[in-house]
Tab-separated table of C-alpha atoms in Angstrom:
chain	number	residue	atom	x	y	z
A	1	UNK	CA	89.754	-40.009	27.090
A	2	UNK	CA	87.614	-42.313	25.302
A	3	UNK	CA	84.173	-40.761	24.420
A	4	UNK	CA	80.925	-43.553	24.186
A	5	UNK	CA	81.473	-46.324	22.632
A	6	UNK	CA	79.199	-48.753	20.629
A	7	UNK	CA	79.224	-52.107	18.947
A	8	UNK	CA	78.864	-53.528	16.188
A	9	UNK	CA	78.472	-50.725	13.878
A	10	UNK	CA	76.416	-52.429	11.649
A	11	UNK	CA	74.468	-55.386	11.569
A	12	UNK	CA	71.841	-57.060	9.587
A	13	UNK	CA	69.574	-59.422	11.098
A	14	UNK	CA	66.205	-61.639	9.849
A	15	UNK	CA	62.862	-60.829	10.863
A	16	UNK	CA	61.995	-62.620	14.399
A	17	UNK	CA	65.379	-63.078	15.638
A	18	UNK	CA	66.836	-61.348	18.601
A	19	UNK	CA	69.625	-58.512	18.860
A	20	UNK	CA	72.057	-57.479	21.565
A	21	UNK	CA	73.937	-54.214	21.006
A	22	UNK	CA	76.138	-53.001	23.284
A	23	UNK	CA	77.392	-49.668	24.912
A	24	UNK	CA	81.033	-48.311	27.361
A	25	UNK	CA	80.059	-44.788	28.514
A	26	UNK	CA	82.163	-42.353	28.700
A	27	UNK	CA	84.748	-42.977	31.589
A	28	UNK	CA	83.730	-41.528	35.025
A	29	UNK	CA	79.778	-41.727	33.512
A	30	UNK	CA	77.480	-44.133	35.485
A	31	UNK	CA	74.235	-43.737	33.897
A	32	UNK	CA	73.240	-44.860	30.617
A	33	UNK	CA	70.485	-44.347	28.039
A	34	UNK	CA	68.960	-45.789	24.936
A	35	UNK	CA	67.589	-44.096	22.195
A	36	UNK	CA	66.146	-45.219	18.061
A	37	UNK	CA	66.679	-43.164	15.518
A	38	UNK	CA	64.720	-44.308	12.435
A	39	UNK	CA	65.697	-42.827	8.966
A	40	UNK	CA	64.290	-38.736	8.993
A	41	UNK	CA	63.480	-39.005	12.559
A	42	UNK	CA	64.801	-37.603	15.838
A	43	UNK	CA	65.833	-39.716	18.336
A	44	UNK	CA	63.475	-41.252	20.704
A	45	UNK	CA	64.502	-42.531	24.239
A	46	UNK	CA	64.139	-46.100	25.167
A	47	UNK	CA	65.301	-46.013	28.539
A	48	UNK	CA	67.705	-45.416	30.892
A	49	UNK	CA	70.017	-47.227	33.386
A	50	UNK	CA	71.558	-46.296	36.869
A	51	UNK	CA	73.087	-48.687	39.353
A	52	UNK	CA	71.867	-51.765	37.267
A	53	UNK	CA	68.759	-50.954	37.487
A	54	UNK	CA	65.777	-49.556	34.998
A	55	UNK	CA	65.299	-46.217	36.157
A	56	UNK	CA	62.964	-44.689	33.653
A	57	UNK	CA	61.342	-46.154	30.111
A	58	UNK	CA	59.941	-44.504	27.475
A	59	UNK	CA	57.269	-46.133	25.123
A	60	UNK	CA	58.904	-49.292	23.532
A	61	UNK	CA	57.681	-52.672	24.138
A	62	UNK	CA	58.967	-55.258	26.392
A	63	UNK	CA	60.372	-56.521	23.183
A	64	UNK	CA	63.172	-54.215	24.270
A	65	UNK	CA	65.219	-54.626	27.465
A	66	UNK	CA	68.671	-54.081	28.972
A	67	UNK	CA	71.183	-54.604	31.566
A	68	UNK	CA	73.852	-52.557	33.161
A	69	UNK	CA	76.989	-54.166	34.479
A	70	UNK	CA	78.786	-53.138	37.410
A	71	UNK	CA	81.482	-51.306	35.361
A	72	UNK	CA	78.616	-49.302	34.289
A	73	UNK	CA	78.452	-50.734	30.668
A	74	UNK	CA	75.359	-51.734	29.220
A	75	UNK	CA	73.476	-54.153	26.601
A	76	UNK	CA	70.230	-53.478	24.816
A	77	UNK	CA	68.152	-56.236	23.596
A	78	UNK	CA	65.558	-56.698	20.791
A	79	UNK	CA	63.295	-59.808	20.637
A	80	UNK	CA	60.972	-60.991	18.304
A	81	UNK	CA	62.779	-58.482	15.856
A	82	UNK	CA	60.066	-56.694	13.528
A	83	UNK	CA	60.999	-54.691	10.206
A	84	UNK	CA	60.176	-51.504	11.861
A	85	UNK	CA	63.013	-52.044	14.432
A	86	UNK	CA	65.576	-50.691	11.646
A	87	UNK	CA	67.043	-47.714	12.621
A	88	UNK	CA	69.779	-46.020	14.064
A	89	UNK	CA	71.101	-46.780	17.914
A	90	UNK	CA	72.539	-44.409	20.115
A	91	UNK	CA	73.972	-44.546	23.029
A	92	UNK	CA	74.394	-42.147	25.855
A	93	UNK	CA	76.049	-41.210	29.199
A	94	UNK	CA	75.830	-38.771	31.559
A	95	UNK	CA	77.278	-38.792	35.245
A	96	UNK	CA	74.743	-38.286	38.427
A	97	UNK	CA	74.493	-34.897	39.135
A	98	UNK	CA	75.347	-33.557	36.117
A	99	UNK	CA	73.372	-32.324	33.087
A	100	UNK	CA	75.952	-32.710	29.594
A	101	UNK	CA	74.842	-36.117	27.909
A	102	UNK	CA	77.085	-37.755	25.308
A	103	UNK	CA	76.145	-39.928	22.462
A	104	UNK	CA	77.874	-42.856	20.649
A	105	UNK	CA	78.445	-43.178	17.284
A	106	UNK	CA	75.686	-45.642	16.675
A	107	UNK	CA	74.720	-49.271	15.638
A	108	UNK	CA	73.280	-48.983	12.984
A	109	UNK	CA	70.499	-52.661	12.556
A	110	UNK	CA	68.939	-53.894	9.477
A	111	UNK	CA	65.729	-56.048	9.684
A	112	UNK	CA	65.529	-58.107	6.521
B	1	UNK	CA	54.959	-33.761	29.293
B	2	UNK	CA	57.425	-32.315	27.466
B	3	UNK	CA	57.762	-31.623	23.273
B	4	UNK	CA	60.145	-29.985	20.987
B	5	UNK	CA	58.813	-28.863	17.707
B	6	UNK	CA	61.698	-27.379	15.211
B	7	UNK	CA	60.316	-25.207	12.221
B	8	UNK	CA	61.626	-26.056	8.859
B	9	UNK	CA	62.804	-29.614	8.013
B	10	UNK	CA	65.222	-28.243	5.758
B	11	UNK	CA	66.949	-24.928	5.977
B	12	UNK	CA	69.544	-23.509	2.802
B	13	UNK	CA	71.980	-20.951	3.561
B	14	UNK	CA	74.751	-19.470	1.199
B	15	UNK	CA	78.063	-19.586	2.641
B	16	UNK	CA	79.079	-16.755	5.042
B	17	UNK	CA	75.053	-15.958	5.421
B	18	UNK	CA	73.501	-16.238	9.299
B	19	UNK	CA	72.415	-19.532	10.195
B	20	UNK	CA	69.041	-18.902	12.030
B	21	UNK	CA	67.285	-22.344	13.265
B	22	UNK	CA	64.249	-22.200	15.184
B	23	UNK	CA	63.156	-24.349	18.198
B	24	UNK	CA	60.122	-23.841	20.394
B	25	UNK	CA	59.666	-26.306	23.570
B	26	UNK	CA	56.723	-26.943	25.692
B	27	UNK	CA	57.332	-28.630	29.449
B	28	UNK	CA	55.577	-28.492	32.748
B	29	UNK	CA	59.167	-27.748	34.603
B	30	UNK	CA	61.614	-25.276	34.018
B	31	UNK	CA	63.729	-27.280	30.888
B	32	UNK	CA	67.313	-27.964	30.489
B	33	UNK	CA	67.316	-27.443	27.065
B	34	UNK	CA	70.327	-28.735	23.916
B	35	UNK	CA	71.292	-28.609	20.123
B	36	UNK	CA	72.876	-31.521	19.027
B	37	UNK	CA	74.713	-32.138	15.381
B	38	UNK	CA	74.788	-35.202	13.398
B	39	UNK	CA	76.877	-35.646	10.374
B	40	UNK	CA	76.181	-38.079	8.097
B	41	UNK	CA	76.410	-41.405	9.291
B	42	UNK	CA	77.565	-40.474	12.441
B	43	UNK	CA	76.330	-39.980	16.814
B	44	UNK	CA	75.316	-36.943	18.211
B	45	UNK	CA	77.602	-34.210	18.873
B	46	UNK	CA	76.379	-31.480	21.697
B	47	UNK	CA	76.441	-27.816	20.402
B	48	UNK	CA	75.219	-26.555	23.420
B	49	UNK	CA	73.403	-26.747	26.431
B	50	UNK	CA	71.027	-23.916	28.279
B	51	UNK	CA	70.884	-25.227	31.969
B	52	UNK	CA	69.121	-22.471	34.345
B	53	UNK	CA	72.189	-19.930	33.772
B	54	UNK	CA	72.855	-17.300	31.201
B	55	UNK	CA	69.973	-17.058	28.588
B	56	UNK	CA	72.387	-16.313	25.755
B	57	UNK	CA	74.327	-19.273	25.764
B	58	UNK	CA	77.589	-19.991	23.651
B	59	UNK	CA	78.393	-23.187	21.740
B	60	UNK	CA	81.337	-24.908	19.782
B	61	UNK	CA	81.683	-24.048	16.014
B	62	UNK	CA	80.528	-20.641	16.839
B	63	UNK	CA	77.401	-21.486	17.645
B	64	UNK	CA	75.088	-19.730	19.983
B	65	UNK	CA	71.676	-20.236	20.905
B	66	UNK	CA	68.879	-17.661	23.454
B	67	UNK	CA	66.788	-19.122	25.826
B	68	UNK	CA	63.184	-16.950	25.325
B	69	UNK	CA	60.848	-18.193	28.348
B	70	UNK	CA	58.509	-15.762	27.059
B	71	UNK	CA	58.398	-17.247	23.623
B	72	UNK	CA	59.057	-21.036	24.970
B	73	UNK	CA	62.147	-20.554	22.023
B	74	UNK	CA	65.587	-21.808	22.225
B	75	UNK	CA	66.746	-20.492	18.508
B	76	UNK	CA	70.019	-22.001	17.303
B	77	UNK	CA	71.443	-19.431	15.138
B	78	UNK	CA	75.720	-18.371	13.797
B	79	UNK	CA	76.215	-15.242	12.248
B	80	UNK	CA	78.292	-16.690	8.875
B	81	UNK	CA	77.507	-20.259	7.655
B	82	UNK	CA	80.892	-22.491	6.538
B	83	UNK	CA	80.452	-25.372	4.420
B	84	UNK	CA	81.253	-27.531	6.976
B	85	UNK	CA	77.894	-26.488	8.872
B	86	UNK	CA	76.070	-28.417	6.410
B	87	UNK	CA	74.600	-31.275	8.814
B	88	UNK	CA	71.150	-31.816	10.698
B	89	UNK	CA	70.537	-30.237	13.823
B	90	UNK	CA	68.535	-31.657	16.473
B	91	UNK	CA	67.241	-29.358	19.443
B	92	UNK	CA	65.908	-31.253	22.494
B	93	UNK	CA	64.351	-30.865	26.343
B	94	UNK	CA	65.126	-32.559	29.301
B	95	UNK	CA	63.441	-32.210	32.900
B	96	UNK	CA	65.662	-29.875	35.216
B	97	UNK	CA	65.086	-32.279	38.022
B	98	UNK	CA	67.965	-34.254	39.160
B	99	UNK	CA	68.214	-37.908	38.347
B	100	UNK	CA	65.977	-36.936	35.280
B	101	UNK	CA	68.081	-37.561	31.655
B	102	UNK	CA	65.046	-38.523	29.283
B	103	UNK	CA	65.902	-36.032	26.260
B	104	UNK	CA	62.572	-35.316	24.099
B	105	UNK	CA	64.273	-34.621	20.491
B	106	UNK	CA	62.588	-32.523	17.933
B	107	UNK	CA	62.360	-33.878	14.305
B	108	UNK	CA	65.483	-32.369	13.084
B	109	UNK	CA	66.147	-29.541	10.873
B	110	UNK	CA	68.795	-30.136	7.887
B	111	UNK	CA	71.169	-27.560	7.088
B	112	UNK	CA	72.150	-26.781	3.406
B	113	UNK	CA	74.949	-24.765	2.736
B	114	UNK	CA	75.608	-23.010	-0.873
B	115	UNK	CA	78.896	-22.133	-1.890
């Protein structure tokens, strides 16, 4: 049973341009979050998705958006990208109704 | 609002000595409260979850962590550290209500272990 999975792994990008990073849950998981990790820091949730739709969002600019696809996977987005935007992204999924959330492995983005 | 505030950023052990890392939470609701792992380089790996049930609750890796409501504490501890403990630890809060899956981390405590 695949677990969350994430890609790229890496990536470096230029200040200014845009990023798209992209997330599978776990299978039989229907909600997915977002979360940055910069370097020392815990996590901090970006938001979350359920039935395509933006069902909660923590404090990030609209800089940062996302979709969810009908098979549940899910894209984040970075515009405009600053150097402050480097860090660590995780994603998550958890199923409706239940209360275990499991993270990804990461992309890890480099502003330059 | 909800916060997680860990004590001690960095935490050495020698090996076989208890692992004792502290976590107090503050929320409006009765919490769902976790400890998460991170290896180097690597996601988030759940320890444990307290969800409402037993307050002593049991985790992989031998692992176990007591839910205090008293105290507002959720202390991560394992009675003999392995050198494969060596990692950072990240406690975190949730809402109990349903539909609700915003985790509020804590800055992470890093675990040293000394052979």
């Amino acid at each position: 049973d695949a677990g969350v999975t994430q890609s790229p792994t890496h990536l470096i990008k230029t200040r200014g341009q845009q990023v798209t990073l992209r997330c599978s849950p776990k299978s039989g998981h229907d909600t997915v979050s977002w979360y940055q990790q910069a370097l020392g820091q815990g996590p901090q949730f970006i938001f979350q998705y359920y039935e395509e739709e933006e069902r909660q969002r923590g404090n990030f600019p609209d800089r940062f958006s996302g979709h969810q696809f009908p098979n549940y996977s899910s894209e984040l987005n970075v515009n405009a990208l600053l150097l402050g935007d480097s860090a660590l992204y995780l994603c998550a999924s958890t199923k409706q109704g239940a209360n275990t959330i499991y993270f990804g492995e990461g992309s890890w983005l480099t502003v330059v | 609002a909800q916060s997680v505030t860990q004590l001690g950023s960095h935490v050495s052990v020698s090996e076989g000595a208890l692992v004792l890392l502290r976590c107090n939470y503050s929320s409006s609701v009765p919490p769902y409260l976790f400890w998460y792992v991170q290896y180097p380089n690597q996601g988030l790996q759940l320890l444990l979850k307290y969800t409402s049930a037993a307050t002593l609750v049991k985790g992989i890796n031998g692992f176990e962590a007591e839910f205090k409501k008293s105290e507002t504490s959720f202390h991560l501890t394992k009675p003999s550290a392995h050198m494969s403990d060596a990692a950072e630890y990240f406690c975190a809060v949730s809402h109990s209500g349903a539909g609700s899956y915003q985790l509020t981390f804590g800055k992470g405590t890093k675990l040293s272990v000394i052979p």
